[in-house]
Amino acid sequence: MIPFKKDNLNRVSDSEMIEIYNKIKTPVKRGAVMKWENDFTDSPTVFKKDGVYYMYFIAISKDCSVSGYETHIASSTDLINWEYLGPIFRRNELNHWDSKQCAGYAAFKDILFDGTNELNEVNGKYYISYLAGNSDGYEPDPLYMGLAKSDDPTVPDSFLRFEDPILKPEDPDSREMETKTLYKSCLFKDILGVTGYPYVNIYNGKAQDSTERIFLAVSNNGENWERYGDSHVLDMKEIDPNTRITGDPQIVCIGDVYVMFFFHCTAGKGAYNTFACSRDLINWKVWDGAPLVEPTESWENVHAHKPWFVRHNGVNYHFYCAVNENNERFIAVATSV
């Protein structure tokens, strides 16, 4: 475990939070963009390559007891209409640590607010981090963190998985509140240089009491990862004692501020997406205003959560997972105009 780097940076002010909210808000609900009849679709990560947008997303049979997460890819030229291309990761019968659960997320995307949205090559390759496990069901414990690489991130079934997990809940340096399961990871370049390491991994992990918090790991080469700090960096339970999940972080950089999109879920209430800001990736100021996306429509009257933010041609696109009481779970988008 690597100690947190000493913070000599200014905290984000209230006025800066309001300014950032006005830059990233997406009040216009556009509805479903990836919805399947027999499967739940979930956890979109969107990037651009050669003028085309691509979405990695995960799917699981609605009969979750005999299924598990798989990863797929779709393409779009307008970020609204998507064409399915094929699978990235399929479940298999190899009885391996990642045979039954393989939920993938785009890694090392350009995180600048008005950036290219393209993936950065690392070591001459493109990477996907993924949630992994070897049991059927909906997110069965334990889950591990895997990594895979490819010469072309847009080619279905082209990624070579690493032989071993990059992080496990039972690792010797695993922090107290992440010893049950590791969930979604977002790998990115520390372009502000605040950690002292070129690459950062931000993810949510689950404690033995099944509450989830957000943690950091760092790397010199993008493949070998060490935990950063002796504790979590964000836990909404410190603000709302009824919090169950602080999860699914994504990082966007606006000026000299890192913006973390994430979702918050409390017992008995619908999950929603909000954000927090930091100059050091350790000390986060949470937005205390209206959620960025919350369940407001009949087709998403249970949850509106699991964010992925893209800015294209001056327009914000906030992809998320919509859940309703009709047993539907699918990917939707909200926009700024």
mmCIF file of C-alpha atoms in Angstrom:
data_model
loop_
_atom_site.group_PDB
_atom_site.id
_atom_site.type_symbol
_atom_site.label_atom_id
_atom_site.label_comp_id
_atom_site.label_asym_id
_atom_site.label_seq_id
_atom_site.Cartn_x
_atom_site.Cartn_y
_atom_site.Cartn_z
ATOM 1 C CA MET A 1 0.000 0.000 0.000
ATOM 2 C CA ILE A 2 1.280 3.451 -0.970
ATOM 3 C CA PRO A 3 0.613 6.334 1.471
ATOM 4 C CA PHE A 4 -1.437 9.263 0.241
ATOM 5 C CA LYS A 5 0.722 12.058 -1.128
ATOM 6 C CA LYS A 6 0.684 15.075 1.190
ATOM 7 C CA ASP A 7 -1.941 17.579 0.101
ATOM 8 C CA ASN A 8 -0.712 21.110 -0.500
ATOM 9 C CA LEU A 9 -3.544 22.028 -2.841
ATOM 10 C CA ASN A 10 -6.435 24.421 -2.465
ATOM 11 C CA ARG A 11 -9.855 22.938 -1.816
ATOM 12 C CA VAL A 12 -12.678 23.436 -4.314
ATOM 13 C CA SER A 13 -14.900 26.354 -3.312
ATOM 14 C CA ASP A 14 -18.699 26.548 -3.238
ATOM 15 C CA SER A 15 -18.682 28.954 -6.167
ATOM 16 C CA GLU A 16 -16.519 26.578 -8.196
ATOM 17 C CA MET A 17 -18.956 23.739 -7.473
ATOM 18 C CA ILE A 18 -21.839 25.804 -8.843
ATOM 19 C CA GLU A 19 -19.813 26.755 -11.908
ATOM 20 C CA ILE A 20 -18.935 23.115 -12.579
ATOM 21 C CA TYR A 21 -22.532 21.975 -12.078
ATOM 22 C CA ASN A 22 -23.672 24.465 -14.708
ATOM 23 C CA LYS A 23 -21.060 23.108 -17.098
ATOM 24 C CA ILE A 24 -21.953 19.419 -16.683
ATOM 25 C CA LYS A 25 -25.726 19.399 -16.089
ATOM 26 C CA THR A 26 -27.953 17.392 -18.434
ATOM 27 C CA PRO A 27 -31.627 18.237 -17.780
ATOM 28 C CA VAL A 28 -33.054 16.749 -21.004
ATOM 29 C CA LYS A 29 -34.007 13.055 -20.725
ATOM 30 C CA ARG A 30 -33.717 11.357 -24.144
ATOM 31 C CA GLY A 31 -34.772 7.852 -23.115
ATOM 32 C CA ALA A 32 -33.365 4.410 -23.916
ATOM 33 C CA VAL A 33 -30.375 4.004 -26.228
ATOM 34 C CA MET A 34 -29.555 0.296 -25.575
ATOM 35 C CA LYS A 35 -32.458 -1.868 -24.464
ATOM 36 C CA TRP A 36 -32.769 -5.642 -24.966
ATOM 37 C CA GLU A 37 -35.886 -7.747 -24.621
ATOM 38 C CA ASN A 38 -34.470 -10.733 -22.728
ATOM 39 C CA ASP A 39 -31.435 -9.185 -21.031
ATOM 40 C CA PHE A 40 -30.658 -6.325 -18.701
ATOM 41 C CA THR A 41 -28.179 -3.843 -20.217
ATOM 42 C CA ASP A 42 -26.007 -1.840 -17.862
ATOM 43 C CA SER A 43 -22.833 0.173 -17.106
ATOM 44 C CA PRO A 44 -22.045 2.036 -20.357
ATOM 45 C CA THR A 45 -18.559 3.396 -21.061
ATOM 46 C CA VAL A 46 -18.322 5.494 -24.226
ATOM 47 C CA PHE A 47 -15.304 6.608 -26.261
ATOM 48 C CA LYS A 48 -14.390 7.836 -29.754
ATOM 49 C CA LYS A 49 -12.119 6.345 -32.418
ATOM 50 C CA ASP A 50 -11.611 7.463 -36.020
ATOM 51 C CA GLY A 51 -14.632 9.758 -35.936
ATOM 52 C CA VAL A 52 -17.023 7.105 -34.587
ATOM 53 C CA TYR A 53 -18.290 6.646 -31.031
ATOM 54 C CA TYR A 54 -18.245 3.252 -29.383
ATOM 55 C CA MET A 55 -19.953 1.976 -26.275
ATOM 56 C CA TYR A 56 -18.835 -0.916 -24.121
ATOM 57 C CA PHE A 57 -21.768 -2.112 -22.070
ATOM 58 C CA ILE A 58 -22.624 -5.152 -20.024
ATOM 59 C CA ALA A 59 -25.581 -7.488 -20.285
ATOM 60 C CA ILE A 60 -27.036 -10.243 -18.126
ATOM 61 C CA SER A 61 -29.984 -12.539 -18.714
ATOM 62 C CA LYS A 62 -33.123 -11.539 -16.836
ATOM 63 C CA ASP A 63 -32.913 -15.028 -15.358
ATOM 64 C CA CYS A 64 -29.890 -13.949 -13.328
ATOM 65 C CA SER A 65 -29.687 -17.170 -11.315
ATOM 66 C CA VAL A 66 -28.246 -19.049 -14.296
ATOM 67 C CA SER A 67 -26.384 -16.146 -15.864
ATOM 68 C CA GLY A 68 -23.723 -13.511 -15.256
ATOM 69 C CA TYR A 69 -22.270 -10.326 -16.728
ATOM 70 C CA GLU A 70 -20.884 -10.312 -20.272
ATOM 71 C CA THR A 71 -19.439 -7.340 -22.181
ATOM 72 C CA HIS A 72 -20.556 -6.059 -25.594
ATOM 73 C CA ILE A 73 -19.775 -3.223 -27.996
ATOM 74 C CA ALA A 74 -21.952 -0.930 -30.111
ATOM 75 C CA SER A 75 -21.181 2.050 -32.383
ATOM 76 C CA SER A 76 -22.798 5.407 -33.145
ATOM 77 C CA THR A 77 -22.171 8.587 -35.094
ATOM 78 C CA ASP A 78 -24.590 10.748 -33.083
ATOM 79 C CA LEU A 79 -24.447 9.269 -29.544
ATOM 80 C CA ILE A 80 -28.207 8.616 -29.659
ATOM 81 C CA ASN A 81 -28.682 5.826 -32.213
ATOM 82 C CA TRP A 82 -26.510 2.761 -31.596
ATOM 83 C CA GLU A 83 -25.677 -0.277 -33.744
ATOM 84 C CA TYR A 84 -24.729 -3.493 -31.977
ATOM 85 C CA LEU A 85 -21.375 -4.898 -33.140
ATOM 86 C CA GLY A 86 -20.772 -7.997 -31.029
ATOM 87 C CA PRO A 87 -19.312 -9.386 -27.800
ATOM 88 C CA ILE A 88 -16.108 -8.269 -26.123
ATOM 89 C CA PHE A 89 -16.151 -10.835 -23.271
ATOM 90 C CA ARG A 90 -18.241 -14.002 -23.082
ATOM 91 C CA ARG A 91 -18.715 -16.304 -20.138
ATOM 92 C CA ASN A 92 -17.023 -19.684 -20.465
ATOM 93 C CA GLU A 93 -16.795 -23.124 -18.855
ATOM 94 C CA LEU A 94 -13.096 -23.011 -17.935
ATOM 95 C CA ASN A 95 -13.757 -22.737 -14.187
ATOM 96 C CA HIS A 96 -11.372 -19.780 -14.034
ATOM 97 C CA TRP A 97 -11.576 -16.814 -11.654
ATOM 98 C CA ASP A 98 -13.244 -14.760 -14.426
ATOM 99 C CA SER A 99 -15.275 -17.445 -16.231
ATOM 100 C CA LYS A 100 -18.794 -16.532 -15.104
ATOM 101 C CA GLN A 101 -18.638 -12.739 -14.652
ATOM 102 C CA CYS A 102 -16.795 -10.434 -17.068
ATOM 103 C CA ALA A 103 -18.109 -6.839 -17.028
ATOM 104 C CA GLY A 104 -15.755 -4.553 -18.960
ATOM 105 C CA TYR A 105 -15.090 -0.810 -18.875
ATOM 106 C CA ALA A 106 -13.090 1.377 -21.273
ATOM 107 C CA ALA A 107 -9.711 2.318 -19.797
ATOM 108 C CA PHE A 108 -7.470 5.372 -20.208
ATOM 109 C CA LYS A 109 -9.999 7.546 -22.038
ATOM 110 C CA ASP A 110 -9.075 11.213 -22.588
ATOM 111 C CA ILE A 111 -10.588 12.775 -19.464
ATOM 112 C CA LEU A 112 -10.445 16.453 -20.496
ATOM 113 C CA PHE A 113 -13.877 18.097 -20.392
ATOM 114 C CA ASP A 114 -13.554 19.390 -23.969
ATOM 115 C CA GLY A 115 -11.112 16.684 -25.013
ATOM 116 C CA THR A 116 -11.093 14.135 -27.810
ATOM 117 C CA ASN A 117 -13.000 11.368 -25.954
ATOM 118 C CA GLU A 118 -10.508 8.934 -27.488
ATOM 119 C CA LEU A 119 -8.746 6.145 -25.634
ATOM 120 C CA ASN A 120 -5.056 6.635 -24.888
ATOM 121 C CA GLU A 121 -2.691 3.863 -25.884
ATOM 122 C CA VAL A 122 -0.570 2.564 -23.020
ATOM 123 C CA ASN A 123 2.394 0.318 -23.808
ATOM 124 C CA GLY A 124 1.224 0.403 -27.431
ATOM 125 C CA LYS A 125 -2.084 -1.281 -26.532
ATOM 126 C CA TYR A 126 -5.661 -0.442 -25.592
ATOM 127 C CA TYR A 127 -7.017 -1.693 -22.280
ATOM 128 C CA ILE A 128 -10.255 -2.749 -20.629
ATOM 129 C CA SER A 129 -10.603 -3.229 -16.891
ATOM 130 C CA TYR A 130 -13.331 -5.603 -15.855
ATOM 131 C CA LEU A 131 -15.323 -6.891 -12.912
ATOM 132 C CA ALA A 132 -14.800 -10.646 -12.732
ATOM 133 C CA GLY A 133 -16.018 -13.725 -10.908
ATOM 134 C CA ASN A 134 -16.618 -17.448 -11.226
ATOM 135 C CA SER A 135 -20.170 -17.802 -9.900
ATOM 136 C CA ASP A 136 -23.554 -17.449 -11.602
ATOM 137 C CA GLY A 137 -25.934 -14.758 -10.421
ATOM 138 C CA TYR A 138 -26.296 -11.018 -10.117
ATOM 139 C CA GLU A 139 -22.984 -9.704 -8.750
ATOM 140 C CA PRO A 140 -22.204 -12.702 -6.501
ATOM 141 C CA ASP A 141 -19.379 -12.276 -3.980
ATOM 142 C CA PRO A 142 -16.465 -12.302 -4.319
ATOM 143 C CA LEU A 143 -15.754 -10.251 -7.422
ATOM 144 C CA TYR A 144 -12.247 -9.411 -8.642
ATOM 145 C CA MET A 145 -10.701 -6.794 -10.911
ATOM 146 C CA GLY A 146 -9.291 -7.987 -14.206
ATOM 147 C CA LEU A 147 -7.426 -6.329 -17.072
ATOM 148 C CA ALA A 148 -7.278 -7.117 -20.788
ATOM 149 C CA LYS A 149 -5.584 -5.530 -23.806
ATOM 150 C CA SER A 150 -6.006 -5.341 -27.569
ATOM 151 C CA ASP A 151 -4.440 -3.775 -30.653
ATOM 152 C CA ASP A 152 -7.841 -2.332 -31.637
ATOM 153 C CA PRO A 153 -10.453 -1.495 -28.978
ATOM 154 C CA THR A 154 -13.305 -1.507 -31.520
ATOM 155 C CA VAL A 155 -12.930 -5.128 -32.678
ATOM 156 C CA PRO A 156 -15.298 -7.520 -30.882
ATOM 157 C CA ASP A 157 -13.697 -10.475 -29.128
ATOM 158 C CA SER A 158 -10.169 -9.101 -29.666
ATOM 159 C CA PHE A 159 -9.067 -8.535 -26.074
ATOM 160 C CA LEU A 160 -6.552 -10.822 -24.391
ATOM 161 C CA ARG A 161 -7.311 -11.202 -20.684
ATOM 162 C CA PHE A 162 -4.501 -11.151 -18.138
ATOM 163 C CA GLU A 163 -3.949 -14.472 -16.412
ATOM 164 C CA ASP A 164 -4.493 -13.101 -12.893
ATOM 165 C CA PRO A 165 -6.568 -10.317 -11.297
ATOM 166 C CA ILE A 166 -4.908 -6.944 -10.874
ATOM 167 C CA LEU A 167 -6.707 -6.428 -7.531
ATOM 168 C CA LYS A 168 -8.551 -8.825 -5.212
ATOM 169 C CA PRO A 169 -10.595 -8.197 -2.051
ATOM 170 C CA GLU A 170 -8.377 -10.637 -0.142
ATOM 171 C CA ASP A 171 -5.073 -8.972 -1.100
ATOM 172 C CA PRO A 172 -2.733 -8.390 1.892
ATOM 173 C CA ASP A 173 -3.025 -4.594 1.450
ATOM 174 C CA SER A 174 -6.796 -4.632 0.940
ATOM 175 C CA ARG A 175 -8.363 -1.928 3.068
ATOM 176 C CA GLU A 176 -10.936 -2.766 5.706
ATOM 177 C CA MET A 177 -13.939 -1.574 3.729
ATOM 178 C CA GLU A 178 -13.126 -3.432 0.466
ATOM 179 C CA THR A 179 -12.624 -6.998 1.696
ATOM 180 C CA LYS A 180 -15.803 -8.525 0.277
ATOM 181 C CA THR A 181 -15.977 -7.558 -3.420
ATOM 182 C CA LEU A 182 -14.479 -5.114 -5.951
ATOM 183 C CA TYR A 183 -16.806 -3.447 -8.434
ATOM 184 C CA LYS A 184 -16.538 -1.031 -11.348
ATOM 185 C CA SER A 185 -13.113 0.489 -12.063
ATOM 186 C CA CYS A 186 -12.150 3.592 -14.036
ATOM 187 C CA LEU A 187 -8.504 3.710 -15.146
ATOM 188 C CA PHE A 188 -7.140 7.095 -16.224
ATOM 189 C CA LYS A 189 -3.994 9.172 -16.633
ATOM 190 C CA ASP A 190 -3.218 11.517 -13.745
ATOM 191 C CA ILE A 191 -2.799 14.482 -16.085
ATOM 192 C CA LEU A 192 -2.577 16.944 -13.169
ATOM 193 C CA GLY A 193 0.236 14.927 -11.577
ATOM 194 C CA VAL A 194 -1.207 14.976 -8.077
ATOM 195 C CA THR A 195 -0.467 11.367 -7.036
ATOM 196 C CA GLY A 196 3.128 11.084 -8.231
ATOM 197 C CA TYR A 197 2.100 8.164 -10.481
ATOM 198 C CA PRO A 198 1.133 8.362 -14.164
ATOM 199 C CA TYR A 199 -1.941 6.126 -13.886
ATOM 200 C CA VAL A 200 -4.810 5.990 -11.411
ATOM 201 C CA ASN A 201 -7.536 3.419 -10.818
ATOM 202 C CA ILE A 202 -10.677 4.653 -9.047
ATOM 203 C CA TYR A 203 -13.245 2.032 -8.080
ATOM 204 C CA ASN A 204 -15.877 1.029 -5.557
ATOM 205 C CA GLY A 205 -15.366 -1.829 -3.141
ATOM 206 C CA LYS A 206 -17.714 -3.561 -0.714
ATOM 207 C CA ALA A 207 -17.192 -4.110 2.996
ATOM 208 C CA GLN A 208 -18.287 -7.153 4.977
ATOM 209 C CA ASP A 209 -21.470 -5.285 5.965
ATOM 210 C CA SER A 210 -22.246 -4.883 2.208
ATOM 211 C CA THR A 211 -21.818 -1.103 2.126
ATOM 212 C CA GLU A 212 -19.749 0.291 -0.754
ATOM 213 C CA ARG A 213 -17.173 3.089 -0.892
ATOM 214 C CA ILE A 214 -14.756 4.533 -3.443
ATOM 215 C CA PHE A 215 -11.020 3.774 -3.363
ATOM 216 C CA LEU A 216 -7.850 4.517 -5.345
ATOM 217 C CA ALA A 217 -4.954 2.492 -6.722
ATOM 218 C CA VAL A 218 -1.966 3.739 -8.739
ATOM 219 C CA SER A 219 0.464 2.341 -11.292
ATOM 220 C CA ASN A 220 3.696 3.207 -13.068
ATOM 221 C CA ASN A 221 2.929 1.117 -16.146
ATOM 222 C CA GLY A 222 -0.867 0.741 -16.322
ATOM 223 C CA GLU A 223 -0.689 -3.009 -15.672
ATOM 224 C CA ASN A 224 0.665 -3.515 -12.157
ATOM 225 C CA TRP A 225 -1.408 -1.753 -9.515
ATOM 226 C CA GLU A 226 -0.902 -0.866 -5.849
ATOM 227 C CA ARG A 227 -3.495 0.530 -3.491
ATOM 228 C CA TYR A 228 -3.172 4.248 -2.823
ATOM 229 C CA GLY A 229 -3.837 5.322 0.745
ATOM 230 C CA ASP A 230 -4.941 3.363 3.792
ATOM 231 C CA SER A 231 -8.657 4.156 3.424
ATOM 232 C CA HIS A 232 -11.421 5.097 1.010
ATOM 233 C CA VAL A 233 -11.589 8.568 -0.574
ATOM 234 C CA LEU A 234 -15.376 8.940 -0.757
ATOM 235 C CA ASP A 235 -18.172 7.527 1.375
ATOM 236 C CA MET A 236 -21.605 9.149 1.225
ATOM 237 C CA LYS A 237 -22.392 7.410 4.506
ATOM 238 C CA GLU A 238 -20.441 10.214 6.143
ATOM 239 C CA ILE A 239 -23.111 12.592 4.796
ATOM 240 C CA ASP A 240 -26.156 10.302 4.849
ATOM 241 C CA PRO A 241 -26.033 7.491 7.458
ATOM 242 C CA ASN A 242 -28.554 5.452 5.439
ATOM 243 C CA THR A 243 -26.201 5.155 2.466
ATOM 244 C CA ARG A 244 -25.708 1.671 1.038
ATOM 245 C CA ILE A 245 -23.658 2.437 -2.078
ATOM 246 C CA THR A 246 -21.225 5.123 -3.134
ATOM 247 C CA GLY A 247 -20.204 3.701 -6.473
ATOM 248 C CA ASP A 248 -19.297 3.539 -10.161
ATOM 249 C CA PRO A 249 -16.945 6.540 -10.356
ATOM 250 C CA GLN A 250 -15.873 8.249 -13.569
ATOM 251 C CA ILE A 251 -13.274 11.050 -13.712
ATOM 252 C CA VAL A 252 -13.427 14.156 -15.919
ATOM 253 C CA CYS A 253 -10.914 17.014 -15.665
ATOM 254 C CA ILE A 254 -12.126 20.632 -15.820
ATOM 255 C CA GLY A 255 -9.252 23.104 -15.543
ATOM 256 C CA ASP A 256 -7.270 22.160 -12.444
ATOM 257 C CA VAL A 257 -10.169 20.231 -10.868
ATOM 258 C CA TYR A 258 -10.918 16.527 -11.055
ATOM 259 C CA VAL A 259 -14.672 15.919 -11.267
ATOM 260 C CA MET A 260 -15.942 12.533 -10.118
ATOM 261 C CA PHE A 261 -19.302 11.369 -11.434
ATOM 262 C CA PHE A 262 -20.751 8.628 -9.205
ATOM 263 C CA PHE A 263 -24.029 7.256 -7.933
ATOM 264 C CA HIS A 264 -25.537 7.311 -4.472
ATOM 265 C CA CYS A 265 -28.002 4.732 -3.179
ATOM 266 C CA THR A 266 -29.714 4.708 0.207
ATOM 267 C CA ALA A 267 -31.878 2.010 1.742
ATOM 268 C CA GLY A 268 -35.419 2.130 0.395
ATOM 269 C CA LYS A 269 -34.783 4.970 -2.063
ATOM 270 C CA GLY A 270 -33.921 5.211 -5.745
ATOM 271 C CA ALA A 271 -30.282 5.529 -6.744
ATOM 272 C CA TYR A 272 -29.213 8.727 -8.507
ATOM 273 C CA ASN A 273 -26.110 10.215 -10.128
ATOM 274 C CA THR A 274 -24.270 13.174 -8.678
ATOM 275 C CA PHE A 275 -20.678 14.452 -8.556
ATOM 276 C CA ALA A 276 -17.813 15.546 -6.331
ATOM 277 C CA CYS A 277 -14.720 17.680 -6.986
ATOM 278 C CA SER A 278 -11.096 17.519 -5.866
ATOM 279 C CA ARG A 279 -7.684 18.940 -6.652
ATOM 280 C CA ASP A 280 -5.751 16.009 -5.168
ATOM 281 C CA LEU A 281 -8.018 12.961 -5.769
ATOM 282 C CA ILE A 282 -8.084 12.429 -1.990
ATOM 283 C CA ASN A 283 -10.171 15.233 -0.503
ATOM 284 C CA TRP A 284 -13.533 15.454 -2.273
ATOM 285 C CA LYS A 285 -16.210 18.117 -2.028
ATOM 286 C CA VAL A 286 -19.619 16.574 -2.768
ATOM 287 C CA TRP A 287 -22.247 18.535 -4.682
ATOM 288 C CA ASP A 288 -25.161 19.292 -2.355
ATOM 289 C CA GLY A 289 -27.624 20.505 -4.986
ATOM 290 C CA ALA A 290 -29.981 18.699 -7.347
ATOM 291 C CA PRO A 291 -28.757 15.334 -8.702
ATOM 292 C CA LEU A 292 -27.340 15.270 -12.208
ATOM 293 C CA VAL A 293 -29.681 12.376 -13.062
ATOM 294 C CA GLU A 294 -32.393 10.909 -10.837
ATOM 295 C CA PRO A 295 -35.527 8.766 -11.341
ATOM 296 C CA THR A 296 -38.084 11.239 -12.675
ATOM 297 C CA GLU A 297 -39.822 9.372 -15.512
ATOM 298 C CA SER A 298 -42.203 6.394 -15.486
ATOM 299 C CA TRP A 299 -39.695 4.310 -17.447
ATOM 300 C CA GLU A 300 -37.006 4.850 -14.762
ATOM 301 C CA ASN A 301 -39.082 4.999 -11.593
ATOM 302 C CA VAL A 302 -36.751 2.824 -9.487
ATOM 303 C CA HIS A 303 -33.154 3.873 -10.269
ATOM 304 C CA ALA A 304 -31.294 6.269 -12.580
ATOM 305 C CA HIS A 305 -27.643 5.537 -11.845
ATOM 306 C CA LYS A 306 -24.188 4.290 -12.992
ATOM 307 C CA PRO A 307 -22.961 7.398 -14.888
ATOM 308 C CA TRP A 308 -20.789 7.889 -17.938
ATOM 309 C CA PHE A 309 -20.302 11.471 -19.137
ATOM 310 C CA VAL A 310 -19.280 12.530 -22.659
ATOM 311 C CA ARG A 311 -19.048 16.050 -24.070
ATOM 312 C CA HIS A 312 -19.286 16.314 -27.861
ATOM 313 C CA ASN A 313 -19.471 19.514 -29.946
ATOM 314 C CA GLY A 314 -20.414 21.571 -26.909
ATOM 315 C CA VAL A 315 -23.236 19.217 -25.835
ATOM 316 C CA ASN A 316 -23.194 17.052 -22.700
ATOM 317 C CA TYR A 317 -24.306 13.412 -22.914
ATOM 318 C CA HIS A 318 -24.877 11.639 -19.609
ATOM 319 C CA PHE A 319 -25.341 7.898 -20.127
ATOM 320 C CA TYR A 320 -26.785 5.895 -17.267
ATOM 321 C CA CYS A 321 -28.657 2.763 -16.260
ATOM 322 C CA ALA A 322 -32.428 3.194 -15.939
ATOM 323 C CA VAL A 323 -34.445 0.741 -13.842
ATOM 324 C CA ASN A 324 -38.219 0.537 -13.490
ATOM 325 C CA GLU A 325 -40.764 -1.529 -11.598
ATOM 326 C CA ASN A 326 -41.615 -3.543 -14.747
ATOM 327 C CA ASN A 327 -38.375 -5.520 -14.389
ATOM 328 C CA GLU A 328 -36.620 -3.446 -17.035
ATOM 329 C CA ARG A 329 -33.000 -2.315 -16.754
ATOM 330 C CA PHE A 330 -31.423 -0.564 -19.726
ATOM 331 C CA ILE A 331 -29.064 2.187 -20.862
ATOM 332 C CA ALA A 332 -30.520 5.668 -21.290
ATOM 333 C CA VAL A 333 -29.071 9.115 -21.928
ATOM 334 C CA ALA A 334 -29.747 12.662 -20.782
ATOM 335 C CA THR A 335 -28.325 15.692 -22.589
ATOM 336 C CA SER A 336 -27.674 19.352 -21.895
ATOM 337 C CA VAL A 337 -29.890 20.578 -24.763
#
